[in-house]
PDB file of C-alpha atoms in Angstrom:
ATOM      1  CA  GLU A 147     -12.822   5.176   8.403  1.00  0.00           C
ATOM      2  CA  ILE A 148     -10.859   7.798   6.498  1.00  0.00           C
ATOM      3  CA  VAL A 149     -11.991   8.007   2.880  1.00  0.00           C
ATOM      4  CA  MET A 150      -9.539   9.294   0.289  1.00  0.00           C
ATOM      5  CA  THR A 151     -10.834  11.003  -2.853  1.00  0.00           C
ATOM      6  CA  GLN A 152      -8.484  11.639  -5.757  1.00  0.00           C
ATOM      7  CA  THR A 153      -9.039  13.959  -8.691  1.00  0.00           C
ATOM      8  CA  PRO A 154      -8.785  13.692 -11.571  1.00  0.00           C
ATOM      9  CA  LEU A 155      -9.235   9.967 -12.127  1.00  0.00           C
ATOM     10  CA  SER A 156      -7.281  10.186 -15.350  1.00  0.00           C
ATOM     11  CA  LEU A 157      -5.066  12.672 -17.116  1.00  0.00           C
ATOM     12  CA  SER A 158      -3.144  12.790 -20.336  1.00  0.00           C
ATOM     13  CA  VAL A 159       0.027  14.856 -20.341  1.00  0.00           C
ATOM     14  CA  THR A 160       2.432  16.021 -23.046  1.00  0.00           C
ATOM     15  CA  PRO A 161       6.037  15.074 -22.250  1.00  0.00           C
ATOM     16  CA  GLY A 162       7.807  17.962 -20.599  1.00  0.00           C
ATOM     17  CA  GLN A 163       4.617  19.450 -19.209  1.00  0.00           C
ATOM     18  CA  SER A 164       3.563  19.255 -15.568  1.00  0.00           C
ATOM     19  CA  ALA A 165       0.723  17.352 -13.910  1.00  0.00           C
ATOM     20  CA  SER A 166      -1.052  17.671 -10.578  1.00  0.00           C
ATOM     21  CA  ILE A 167      -3.165  15.180  -8.663  1.00  0.00           C
ATOM     22  CA  SER A 168      -5.352  16.110  -5.736  1.00  0.00           C
ATOM     23  CA  CYS A 169      -6.148  13.903  -2.757  1.00  0.00           C
ATOM     24  CA  LYS A 170      -8.789  14.946  -0.243  1.00  0.00           C
ATOM     25  CA  THR A 171      -9.493  13.086   2.972  1.00  0.00           C
ATOM     26  CA  THR A 172     -12.584  12.939   5.166  1.00  0.00           C
ATOM     27  CA  GLN A 173     -10.534  13.536   8.329  1.00  0.00           C
ATOM     28  CA  SER A 174      -7.389  15.475   9.078  1.00  0.00           C
ATOM     29  CA  LEU A 175      -4.221  13.426   8.733  1.00  0.00           C
ATOM     30  CA  LEU A 176      -2.354  15.605  11.225  1.00  0.00           C
ATOM     31  CA  HIS A 177      -1.235  13.618  14.266  1.00  0.00           C
ATOM     32  CA  SER A 178      -0.435  15.071  17.678  1.00  0.00           C
ATOM     33  CA  ASP A 179       3.222  14.329  16.926  1.00  0.00           C
ATOM     34  CA  GLY A 180       3.087  17.028  14.269  1.00  0.00           C
ATOM     35  CA  LYS A 181       3.319  14.675  11.320  1.00  0.00           C
ATOM     36  CA  SER A 182       0.703  14.149   8.620  1.00  0.00           C
ATOM     37  CA  TYR A 183       0.602  10.548   7.487  1.00  0.00           C
ATOM     38  CA  LEU A 184      -0.017  10.988   3.777  1.00  0.00           C
ATOM     39  CA  TYR A 185       1.895   9.112   1.087  1.00  0.00           C
ATOM     40  CA  TRP A 186       1.961   8.830  -2.689  1.00  0.00           C
ATOM     41  CA  TYR A 187       2.565   5.684  -4.720  1.00  0.00           C
ATOM     42  CA  LEU A 188       2.955   4.959  -8.410  1.00  0.00           C
ATOM     43  CA  GLN A 189       1.920   1.627  -9.869  1.00  0.00           C
ATOM     44  CA  LYS A 190       3.475   1.247 -13.298  1.00  0.00           C
ATOM     45  CA  PRO A 191       1.772  -1.110 -15.751  1.00  0.00           C
ATOM     46  CA  GLY A 192       2.245  -4.727 -14.698  1.00  0.00           C
ATOM     47  CA  GLN A 193       4.215  -3.790 -11.589  1.00  0.00           C
ATOM     48  CA  SER A 194       3.702  -3.529  -7.858  1.00  0.00           C
ATOM     49  CA  PRO A 195       3.215  -0.099  -6.275  1.00  0.00           C
ATOM     50  CA  GLN A 196       6.331   1.924  -5.552  1.00  0.00           C
ATOM     51  CA  LEU A 197       6.635   4.611  -2.896  1.00  0.00           C
ATOM     52  CA  LEU A 198       7.218   8.143  -4.164  1.00  0.00           C
ATOM     53  CA  ILE A 199       6.456  10.531  -1.318  1.00  0.00           C
ATOM     54  CA  TYR A 200       6.109  10.034   2.429  1.00  0.00           C
ATOM     55  CA  GLU A 201       4.655  12.306   5.105  1.00  0.00           C
ATOM     56  CA  VAL A 202       3.213  14.735   2.549  1.00  0.00           C
ATOM     57  CA  SER A 203       6.369  16.142   1.022  1.00  0.00           C
ATOM     58  CA  ASN A 204       9.410  13.904   1.511  1.00  0.00           C
ATOM     59  CA  ARG A 205      10.735  12.129  -1.550  1.00  0.00           C
ATOM     60  CA  PHE A 206      11.583   8.489  -0.962  1.00  0.00           C
ATOM     61  CA  SER A 207      15.051   7.220  -1.787  1.00  0.00           C
ATOM     62  CA  GLY A 208      15.805   7.332  -5.509  1.00  0.00           C
ATOM     63  CA  VAL A 209      12.707   9.319  -6.491  1.00  0.00           C
ATOM     64  CA  PRO A 210      13.499  12.091  -8.976  1.00  0.00           C
ATOM     65  CA  ASP A 211      13.063  15.673  -7.810  1.00  0.00           C
ATOM     66  CA  ARG A 212      10.457  16.124 -10.560  1.00  0.00           C
ATOM     67  CA  PHE A 213       8.047  14.658  -8.018  1.00  0.00           C
ATOM     68  CA  SER A 214       6.872  16.883  -5.179  1.00  0.00           C
ATOM     69  CA  GLY A 215       4.138  16.708  -2.597  1.00  0.00           C
ATOM     70  CA  SER A 216       2.353  19.389  -0.638  1.00  0.00           C
ATOM     71  CA  GLY A 217      -0.695  20.018   1.485  1.00  0.00           C
ATOM     72  CA  SER A 218      -2.000  19.805   5.004  1.00  0.00           C
ATOM     73  CA  GLY A 219      -5.002  18.751   7.025  1.00  0.00           C
ATOM     74  CA  THR A 220      -7.357  17.119   4.552  1.00  0.00           C
ATOM     75  CA  ASP A 221      -6.078  18.512   1.259  1.00  0.00           C
ATOM     76  CA  PHE A 222      -2.965  17.219  -0.507  1.00  0.00           C
ATOM     77  CA  THR A 223      -1.362  17.466  -3.932  1.00  0.00           C
ATOM     78  CA  LEU A 224       1.207  15.525  -5.916  1.00  0.00           C
ATOM     79  CA  LYS A 225       2.932  17.503  -8.635  1.00  0.00           C
ATOM     80  CA  ILE A 226       4.996  16.003 -11.408  1.00  0.00           C
ATOM     81  CA  SER A 227       7.162  18.529 -13.218  1.00  0.00           C
ATOM     82  CA  ARG A 228       8.501  17.776 -16.692  1.00  0.00           C
ATOM     83  CA  VAL A 229       6.524  14.550 -17.165  1.00  0.00           C
ATOM     84  CA  GLU A 230       8.437  11.751 -18.853  1.00  0.00           C
ATOM     85  CA  ALA A 231       7.264   8.589 -20.601  1.00  0.00           C
ATOM     86  CA  GLU A 232       8.413   6.487 -17.627  1.00  0.00           C
ATOM     87  CA  ASP A 233       5.911   8.288 -15.369  1.00  0.00           C
ATOM     88  CA  VAL A 234       2.897   6.527 -16.879  1.00  0.00           C
ATOM     89  CA  GLY A 235       0.816   4.414 -14.542  1.00  0.00           C
ATOM     90  CA  VAL A 236      -1.674   4.801 -11.730  1.00  0.00           C
ATOM     91  CA  TYR A 237      -0.932   7.142  -8.843  1.00  0.00           C
ATOM     92  CA  TYR A 238      -2.421   6.458  -5.421  1.00  0.00           C
ATOM     93  CA  CYS A 239      -2.514   8.513  -2.253  1.00  0.00           C
ATOM     94  CA  MET A 240      -2.531   6.564   0.997  1.00  0.00           C
ATOM     95  CA  GLN A 241      -3.046   7.514   4.639  1.00  0.00           C
ATOM     96  CA  SER A 242      -1.830   5.765   7.771  1.00  0.00           C
ATOM     97  CA  ARG A 243      -3.258   8.191  10.334  1.00  0.00           C
ATOM     98  CA  GLN A 244      -6.050   5.759  11.151  1.00  0.00           C
ATOM     99  CA  LEU A 245      -5.435   2.201   9.953  1.00  0.00           C
ATOM    100  CA  TYR A 246      -4.647   2.497   6.235  1.00  0.00           C
ATOM    101  CA  SER A 247      -6.652   3.505   3.207  1.00  0.00           C
ATOM    102  CA  PHE A 248      -5.943   4.389  -0.415  1.00  0.00           C
ATOM    103  CA  GLY A 249      -7.456   6.751  -2.914  1.00  0.00           C
ATOM    104  CA  GLN A 250      -9.139   5.310  -6.014  1.00  0.00           C
ATOM    105  CA  GLY A 251      -6.130   6.005  -8.167  1.00  0.00           C
ATOM    106  CA  THR A 252      -5.342   8.458 -10.974  1.00  0.00           C
ATOM    107  CA  LYS A 253      -4.253   7.042 -14.298  1.00  0.00           C
ATOM    108  CA  LEU A 254      -1.623   9.097 -16.085  1.00  0.00           C
ATOM    109  CA  ASP A 255      -0.781   8.538 -19.708  1.00  0.00           C
ATOM    110  CA  ILE A 256       1.292  10.392 -22.270  1.00  0.00           C
ATOM    111  CA  LYS A 257      -0.223  12.336 -25.156  1.00  0.00           C
TER     112      LYS A 257
ATOM    113  CA  GLU B 128      18.415  -7.661  -2.951  1.00  0.00           C
ATOM    114  CA  LEU B 129      15.288  -6.932  -0.939  1.00  0.00           C
ATOM    115  CA  LYS B 130      12.674  -9.461  -1.992  1.00  0.00           C
ATOM    116  CA  LEU B 131       9.203 -10.559  -0.972  1.00  0.00           C
ATOM    117  CA  VAL B 132       7.690 -13.612  -2.659  1.00  0.00           C
ATOM    118  CA  GLU B 133       4.048 -14.479  -2.077  1.00  0.00           C
ATOM    119  CA  SER B 134       2.564 -17.923  -2.582  1.00  0.00           C
ATOM    120  CA  GLY B 135      -0.532 -19.942  -1.745  1.00  0.00           C
ATOM    121  CA  GLY B 136      -3.086 -18.265  -3.962  1.00  0.00           C
ATOM    122  CA  GLY B 137      -5.525 -20.269  -6.022  1.00  0.00           C
ATOM    123  CA  LEU B 138      -9.127 -21.085  -6.748  1.00  0.00           C
ATOM    124  CA  VAL B 139     -11.441 -21.649  -3.802  1.00  0.00           C
ATOM    125  CA  GLN B 140     -15.187 -21.912  -3.409  1.00  0.00           C
ATOM    126  CA  PRO B 141     -17.137 -19.316  -1.442  1.00  0.00           C
ATOM    127  CA  GLY B 142     -16.936 -20.224   2.224  1.00  0.00           C
ATOM    128  CA  GLY B 143     -13.612 -21.959   1.734  1.00  0.00           C
ATOM    129  CA  SER B 144     -10.157 -21.261   3.154  1.00  0.00           C
ATOM    130  CA  LEU B 145      -6.686 -20.447   1.868  1.00  0.00           C
ATOM    131  CA  ARG B 146      -3.372 -19.733   3.523  1.00  0.00           C
ATOM    132  CA  LEU B 147      -1.054 -17.253   1.869  1.00  0.00           C
ATOM    133  CA  SER B 148       2.654 -17.105   2.617  1.00  0.00           C
ATOM    134  CA  CYS B 149       5.271 -14.436   2.012  1.00  0.00           C
ATOM    135  CA  ALA B 150       8.943 -15.356   1.990  1.00  0.00           C
ATOM    136  CA  VAL B 151      11.373 -12.575   2.872  1.00  0.00           C
ATOM    137  CA  THR B 152      14.968 -12.277   1.715  1.00  0.00           C
ATOM    138  CA  GLY B 153      17.521  -9.491   1.751  1.00  0.00           C
ATOM    139  CA  PHE B 154      16.727  -7.830   5.078  1.00  0.00           C
ATOM    140  CA  SER B 155      16.186  -8.639   8.741  1.00  0.00           C
ATOM    141  CA  ILE B 156      12.470  -9.355   8.955  1.00  0.00           C
ATOM    142  CA  ASP B 157      12.393  -8.740  12.707  1.00  0.00           C
ATOM    143  CA  ASP B 158      13.276  -5.069  12.204  1.00  0.00           C
ATOM    144  CA  PHE B 159      10.067  -4.314  10.348  1.00  0.00           C
ATOM    145  CA  ALA B 160       6.305  -4.476  10.448  1.00  0.00           C
ATOM    146  CA  MET B 161       4.670  -6.319   7.566  1.00  0.00           C
ATOM    147  CA  HIS B 162       1.397  -5.815   5.721  1.00  0.00           C
ATOM    148  CA  TRP B 163      -1.027  -7.508   3.361  1.00  0.00           C
ATOM    149  CA  VAL B 164      -2.613  -5.340   0.657  1.00  0.00           C
ATOM    150  CA  ARG B 165      -4.986  -6.600  -2.019  1.00  0.00           C
ATOM    151  CA  GLN B 166      -6.046  -5.376  -5.434  1.00  0.00           C
ATOM    152  CA  VAL B 167      -9.054  -6.412  -7.455  1.00  0.00           C
ATOM    153  CA  PRO B 168      -7.988  -6.707 -11.110  1.00  0.00           C
ATOM    154  CA  GLY B 169      -8.271  -3.342 -12.783  1.00  0.00           C
ATOM    155  CA  LYS B 170      -9.239  -1.714  -9.506  1.00  0.00           C
ATOM    156  CA  GLY B 171      -7.532   0.055  -6.656  1.00  0.00           C
ATOM    157  CA  LEU B 172      -5.578  -0.986  -3.609  1.00  0.00           C
ATOM    158  CA  GLU B 173      -7.079  -2.086  -0.299  1.00  0.00           C
ATOM    159  CA  TRP B 174      -5.094  -2.548   2.883  1.00  0.00           C
ATOM    160  CA  VAL B 175      -5.960  -5.880   4.511  1.00  0.00           C
ATOM    161  CA  SER B 176      -3.794  -6.282   7.598  1.00  0.00           C
ATOM    162  CA  GLY B 177      -0.648  -5.143   9.371  1.00  0.00           C
ATOM    163  CA  ILE B 178       1.502  -6.882  11.970  1.00  0.00           C
ATOM    164  CA  ASN B 179       4.259  -5.392  14.081  1.00  0.00           C
ATOM    165  CA  TRP B 180       7.802  -6.719  14.184  1.00  0.00           C
ATOM    166  CA  ASN B 181       7.230  -9.479  16.740  1.00  0.00           C
ATOM    167  CA  GLY B 182       3.602 -10.323  16.010  1.00  0.00           C
ATOM    168  CA  GLY B 183       2.470  -8.742  19.253  1.00  0.00           C
ATOM    169  CA  THR B 184       0.134  -6.254  17.601  1.00  0.00           C
ATOM    170  CA  ILE B 185      -1.999  -7.017  14.577  1.00  0.00           C
ATOM    171  CA  ALA B 186      -4.650  -4.916  12.853  1.00  0.00           C
ATOM    172  CA  TYR B 187      -7.224  -5.745  10.213  1.00  0.00           C
ATOM    173  CA  ALA B 188      -9.499  -3.931   7.832  1.00  0.00           C
ATOM    174  CA  ASP B 189     -13.141  -4.138   8.865  1.00  0.00           C
ATOM    175  CA  SER B 190     -13.889  -6.057   5.672  1.00  0.00           C
ATOM    176  CA  VAL B 191     -11.800  -9.058   6.816  1.00  0.00           C
ATOM    177  CA  LYS B 192     -11.880  -8.824  10.601  1.00  0.00           C
ATOM    178  CA  GLY B 193     -12.945 -12.093  12.180  1.00  0.00           C
ATOM    179  CA  ARG B 194     -12.290 -14.072   8.986  1.00  0.00           C
ATOM    180  CA  PHE B 195      -8.599 -13.454   8.249  1.00  0.00           C
ATOM    181  CA  THR B 196      -5.640 -14.030  10.561  1.00  0.00           C
ATOM    182  CA  THR B 197      -2.167 -12.615  10.015  1.00  0.00           C
ATOM    183  CA  SER B 198       0.888 -14.185  11.611  1.00  0.00           C
ATOM    184  CA  ARG B 199       4.631 -14.236  11.168  1.00  0.00           C
ATOM    185  CA  ASP B 200       7.549 -16.537  11.900  1.00  0.00           C
ATOM    186  CA  ASN B 201      10.674 -14.400  12.015  1.00  0.00           C
ATOM    187  CA  ALA B 202      12.885 -17.482  12.371  1.00  0.00           C
ATOM    188  CA  LYS B 203      11.572 -18.645   8.995  1.00  0.00           C
ATOM    189  CA  TYR B 204      11.594 -15.150   7.495  1.00  0.00           C
ATOM    190  CA  SER B 205       7.950 -15.591   6.659  1.00  0.00           C
ATOM    191  CA  LEU B 206       4.585 -13.824   6.858  1.00  0.00           C
ATOM    192  CA  TYR B 207       1.240 -15.587   6.614  1.00  0.00           C
ATOM    193  CA  LEU B 208      -2.400 -14.779   5.939  1.00  0.00           C
ATOM    194  CA  GLN B 209      -4.984 -17.388   6.898  1.00  0.00           C
ATOM    195  CA  MET B 210      -8.199 -16.597   5.036  1.00  0.00           C
ATOM    196  CA  ASN B 211     -11.401 -18.312   6.155  1.00  0.00           C
ATOM    197  CA  SER B 212     -15.046 -17.934   5.114  1.00  0.00           C
ATOM    198  CA  LEU B 213     -13.912 -16.517   1.791  1.00  0.00           C
ATOM    199  CA  ARG B 214     -16.327 -14.395  -0.215  1.00  0.00           C
ATOM    200  CA  VAL B 215     -16.450 -13.438  -3.871  1.00  0.00           C
ATOM    201  CA  GLU B 216     -15.450  -9.916  -2.897  1.00  0.00           C
ATOM    202  CA  ASP B 217     -12.183 -11.249  -1.407  1.00  0.00           C
ATOM    203  CA  MET B 218     -10.987 -12.133  -4.896  1.00  0.00           C
ATOM    204  CA  GLY B 219      -7.874 -10.318  -6.064  1.00  0.00           C
ATOM    205  CA  LEU B 220      -4.111 -10.041  -6.136  1.00  0.00           C
ATOM    206  CA  TYR B 221      -2.683 -10.182  -2.622  1.00  0.00           C
ATOM    207  CA  TYR B 222       0.546  -8.306  -2.005  1.00  0.00           C
ATOM    208  CA  CYS B 223       2.907  -8.721   0.894  1.00  0.00           C
ATOM    209  CA  ALA B 224       4.611  -5.434   1.778  1.00  0.00           C
ATOM    210  CA  ARG B 225       7.237  -4.307   4.251  1.00  0.00           C
ATOM    211  CA  GLY B 226       6.407  -1.554   6.679  1.00  0.00           C
ATOM    212  CA  GLY B 227       8.885   1.258   7.073  1.00  0.00           C
ATOM    213  CA  TRP B 228       9.593   0.585  10.745  1.00  0.00           C
ATOM    214  CA  PRO B 229       8.844  -2.022  13.464  1.00  0.00           C
ATOM    215  CA  ASN B 230       5.278  -0.949  14.240  1.00  0.00           C
ATOM    216  CA  TRP B 231       2.361  -1.473  11.880  1.00  0.00           C
ATOM    217  CA  GLN B 232       0.956   2.005  12.463  1.00  0.00           C
ATOM    218  CA  TYR B 233       1.864   5.427  11.153  1.00  0.00           C
ATOM    219  CA  HIS B 234       4.195   4.480   8.363  1.00  0.00           C
ATOM    220  CA  TYR B 235       4.543   3.528   4.737  1.00  0.00           C
ATOM    221  CA  MET B 236       5.105   0.282   2.877  1.00  0.00           C
ATOM    222  CA  ASP B 237       8.380   0.485   1.021  1.00  0.00           C
ATOM    223  CA  VAL B 238       9.046  -2.985  -0.397  1.00  0.00           C
ATOM    224  CA  TRP B 239       6.353  -4.971  -2.190  1.00  0.00           C
ATOM    225  CA  GLY B 240       6.150  -8.458  -3.584  1.00  0.00           C
ATOM    226  CA  LYS B 241       4.642  -9.277  -6.961  1.00  0.00           C
ATOM    227  CA  GLY B 242       1.512 -10.743  -5.387  1.00  0.00           C
ATOM    228  CA  THR B 243      -0.411 -14.007  -5.434  1.00  0.00           C
ATOM    229  CA  THR B 244      -3.866 -14.329  -6.985  1.00  0.00           C
ATOM    230  CA  VAL B 245      -6.916 -15.489  -5.064  1.00  0.00           C
ATOM    231  CA  ILE B 246     -10.009 -16.499  -7.016  1.00  0.00           C
ATOM    232  CA  VAL B 247     -13.240 -17.158  -5.146  1.00  0.00           C
ATOM    233  CA  SER B 248     -15.784 -18.851  -7.329  1.00  0.00           C
ATOM    234  CA  SER B 249     -18.151 -21.800  -7.351  1.00  0.00           C
TER     235      SER B 249
END
């Protein structure tokens, strides 16, 4: 089982500032096909999760370019530049390299 | 509009059974894998099961293997989750989600329903 560990578990950000969330995995997410199966989701209050980033660094359709993903192997980061009020919610990393598993979530709120 | 609507949740005693359904509209269900993901209130997300486009390959989380069965009926644009031997720890909001391609492995979930609530209590 691949365990995903996110840090921090919560963060409070001033609008316009940036935020970073780390996701570390117990096994490499790199597949022999060259892809790393790491994704980022945002669950806004009262809503279902929505996909932000796929395969480490690709923004999903309609996702603002303020969101970016990076990393490799077992160490990944989601960065949100110029945080806006609409970005509040819980962010989850997810892997699909071996079955599926999610991180514990990082709650972002606005100062 | 792409839409997934779950139903079938409710209150059940430990050891009991429930069958969840997910109705699909707005896309060709037989082009995509489908998944069940659950969430304990106030807690994180847990993948439960994935099924490929034609039901030929199905995978389960260890926590539900042997107790839950996922199936689909593409002609009815529907996904199902039969849950037997339910435990208190199975309680939560169950989401139906579309996989990003026909196989259940190595991909994301890009369309989610609003979920149906399962309560396991005596």
